[in-house]
Coordinates of C-alpha atoms in Angstrom, one line a residue:
M1 CA 195.1 214.7 81.8
S2 CA 196.4 211.3 80.8
V3 CA 194.3 208.2 80.2
A4 CA 195.7 206.7 83.4
D5 CA 194.0 209.6 85.3
K6 CA 190.7 208.8 83.7
F7 CA 190.8 205.0 84.3
T8 CA 190.4 204.5 88.1
L9 CA 190.1 201.1 89.7
G10 CA 188.3 200.6 93.0
S11 CA 190.2 199.8 96.2
E12 CA 188.6 196.4 96.5
S13 CA 190.0 193.6 94.3
F14 CA 189.8 189.9 94.5
S15 CA 191.6 186.9 93.0
V16 CA 190.0 183.7 91.6
E17 CA 191.4 180.4 90.5
G18 CA 189.8 178.4 87.8
T19 CA 190.3 175.4 85.5
I20 CA 190.2 175.2 81.7
T21 CA 187.6 172.5 81.0
S22 CA 187.8 172.5 77.2
I23 CA 189.5 174.1 74.2
T24 CA 188.0 173.8 70.7
N25 CA 189.7 174.9 67.5
T26 CA 187.4 176.6 65.0
P27 CA 188.0 177.9 61.5
D28 CA 188.1 181.4 63.0
G29 CA 190.2 180.8 66.1
V30 CA 189.7 179.0 69.4
T31 CA 186.8 178.7 71.9
A32 CA 187.6 177.8 75.5
N33 CA 185.6 177.1 78.6
V34 CA 186.7 177.8 82.2
T35 CA 185.0 177.2 85.6
G36 CA 185.9 178.5 89.0
K37 CA 184.6 180.1 92.2
A38 CA 184.6 183.9 92.2
G39 CA 184.0 185.3 95.6
H40 CA 180.5 186.7 96.2
Y41 CA 179.6 185.8 92.6
G42 CA 179.9 182.1 93.5
K43 CA 180.4 179.3 90.9
V44 CA 181.3 180.8 87.5
Y45 CA 181.1 179.3 84.0
L46 CA 183.0 181.2 81.3
T47 CA 183.2 180.8 77.5
Y48 CA 185.9 182.7 75.5
N49 CA 186.2 183.2 71.8
F50 CA 189.8 184.0 70.8
L51 CA 190.9 185.5 67.5
T52 CA 194.6 185.8 66.5
N53 CA 196.0 189.1 65.2
P54 CA 196.8 188.3 61.5
K55 CA 200.2 190.0 61.8
H56 CA 201.2 188.8 65.3
E57 CA 200.5 185.1 66.1
T58 CA 201.1 185.6 69.8
Q59 CA 198.3 188.1 70.4
G60 CA 194.8 189.0 69.5
S61 CA 191.3 189.8 70.7
V62 CA 189.0 187.9 73.0
T63 CA 185.2 188.1 73.6
G64 CA 183.2 186.0 76.0
I65 CA 180.5 185.6 78.5
G66 CA 180.5 184.5 82.1
R67 CA 177.6 183.2 84.1
A68 CA 177.6 182.9 87.9
I69 CA 175.4 181.4 90.6
A70 CA 176.0 182.4 94.2
D71 CA 175.4 180.2 97.2
D72 CA 172.2 182.1 97.9
G73 CA 170.9 181.4 94.4
E74 CA 171.6 184.9 93.0
S75 CA 172.6 184.8 89.4
N76 CA 174.7 187.3 87.4
E77 CA 176.1 187.4 83.9
G78 CA 179.1 189.3 82.5
I79 CA 180.0 190.2 78.9
R80 CA 183.7 190.2 78.5
N81 CA 185.8 192.1 75.9
G82 CA 189.6 192.3 75.7
V83 CA 192.9 191.3 74.3
W84 CA 195.3 188.4 74.9
T85 CA 199.0 187.7 74.6
R86 CA 200.9 184.5 74.7
D87 CA 204.5 183.8 75.9
G88 CA 205.2 180.1 75.4
H89 CA 202.6 178.2 77.3
I90 CA 201.4 181.2 79.3
V91 CA 198.4 183.3 78.0
T92 CA 197.6 186.7 79.6
I93 CA 194.2 188.2 79.0
Y94 CA 193.2 191.8 79.8
S95 CA 189.4 192.4 79.8
L96 CA 186.7 194.8 80.7
D97 CA 183.5 193.1 81.9
D98 CA 180.0 194.5 81.9
V99 CA 178.1 192.7 84.7
T100 CA 174.4 192.5 85.3
D101 CA 174.8 193.7 88.9
G102 CA 175.9 197.0 87.4
A103 CA 179.6 196.6 88.0
I104 CA 182.2 197.2 85.4
N105 CA 185.2 195.0 86.2
F106 CA 188.7 195.1 84.9
C107 CA 190.3 191.7 84.9
I108 CA 193.8 190.3 84.3
E109 CA 193.9 186.6 83.7
T110 CA 196.9 184.3 83.6
W111 CA 196.4 180.9 81.9
D112 CA 198.9 178.1 82.1
L113 CA 198.3 175.8 79.2
R114 CA 200.5 173.1 80.7
D115 CA 198.3 172.4 83.7
D116 CA 194.9 174.0 82.6
S117 CA 195.0 176.5 85.5
V118 CA 193.7 180.1 85.3
K119 CA 194.3 182.8 87.8
F120 CA 192.0 185.9 87.7
E121 CA 192.6 189.3 89.3
F122 CA 189.5 191.5 89.3
S123 CA 188.9 195.1 90.4
R124 CA 185.9 197.3 89.8
V125 CA 186.2 200.3 87.6
Q126 CA 185.1 203.5 89.3
K127 CA 182.4 205.1 87.3

């Protein structure tokens, strides 16, 4: 059995658009903040910590946290762990997210550093 057979995504997926609100250089890498509206999760605020692979400057690891507040006041939080790649001004992030509502989400994000836009594509991982 291959790993592809063991990693199953749910049939429901959703897309989200966000905006990069800040990027801060640190001695260890980069910290970035993004906001957006994420379907039933509502308004989301995300913070990312990027590290560069010391042997490949266009890829590395990323950790972060997202907090959301829905229109009905329900709040959720997600811990994010993944990897990133960069091709010119486009950054792609692949992450697995542990959410307080019990979901495990797989997310692919596309960041355009020219216009500060972020496009997210989420799907739940079937447990």
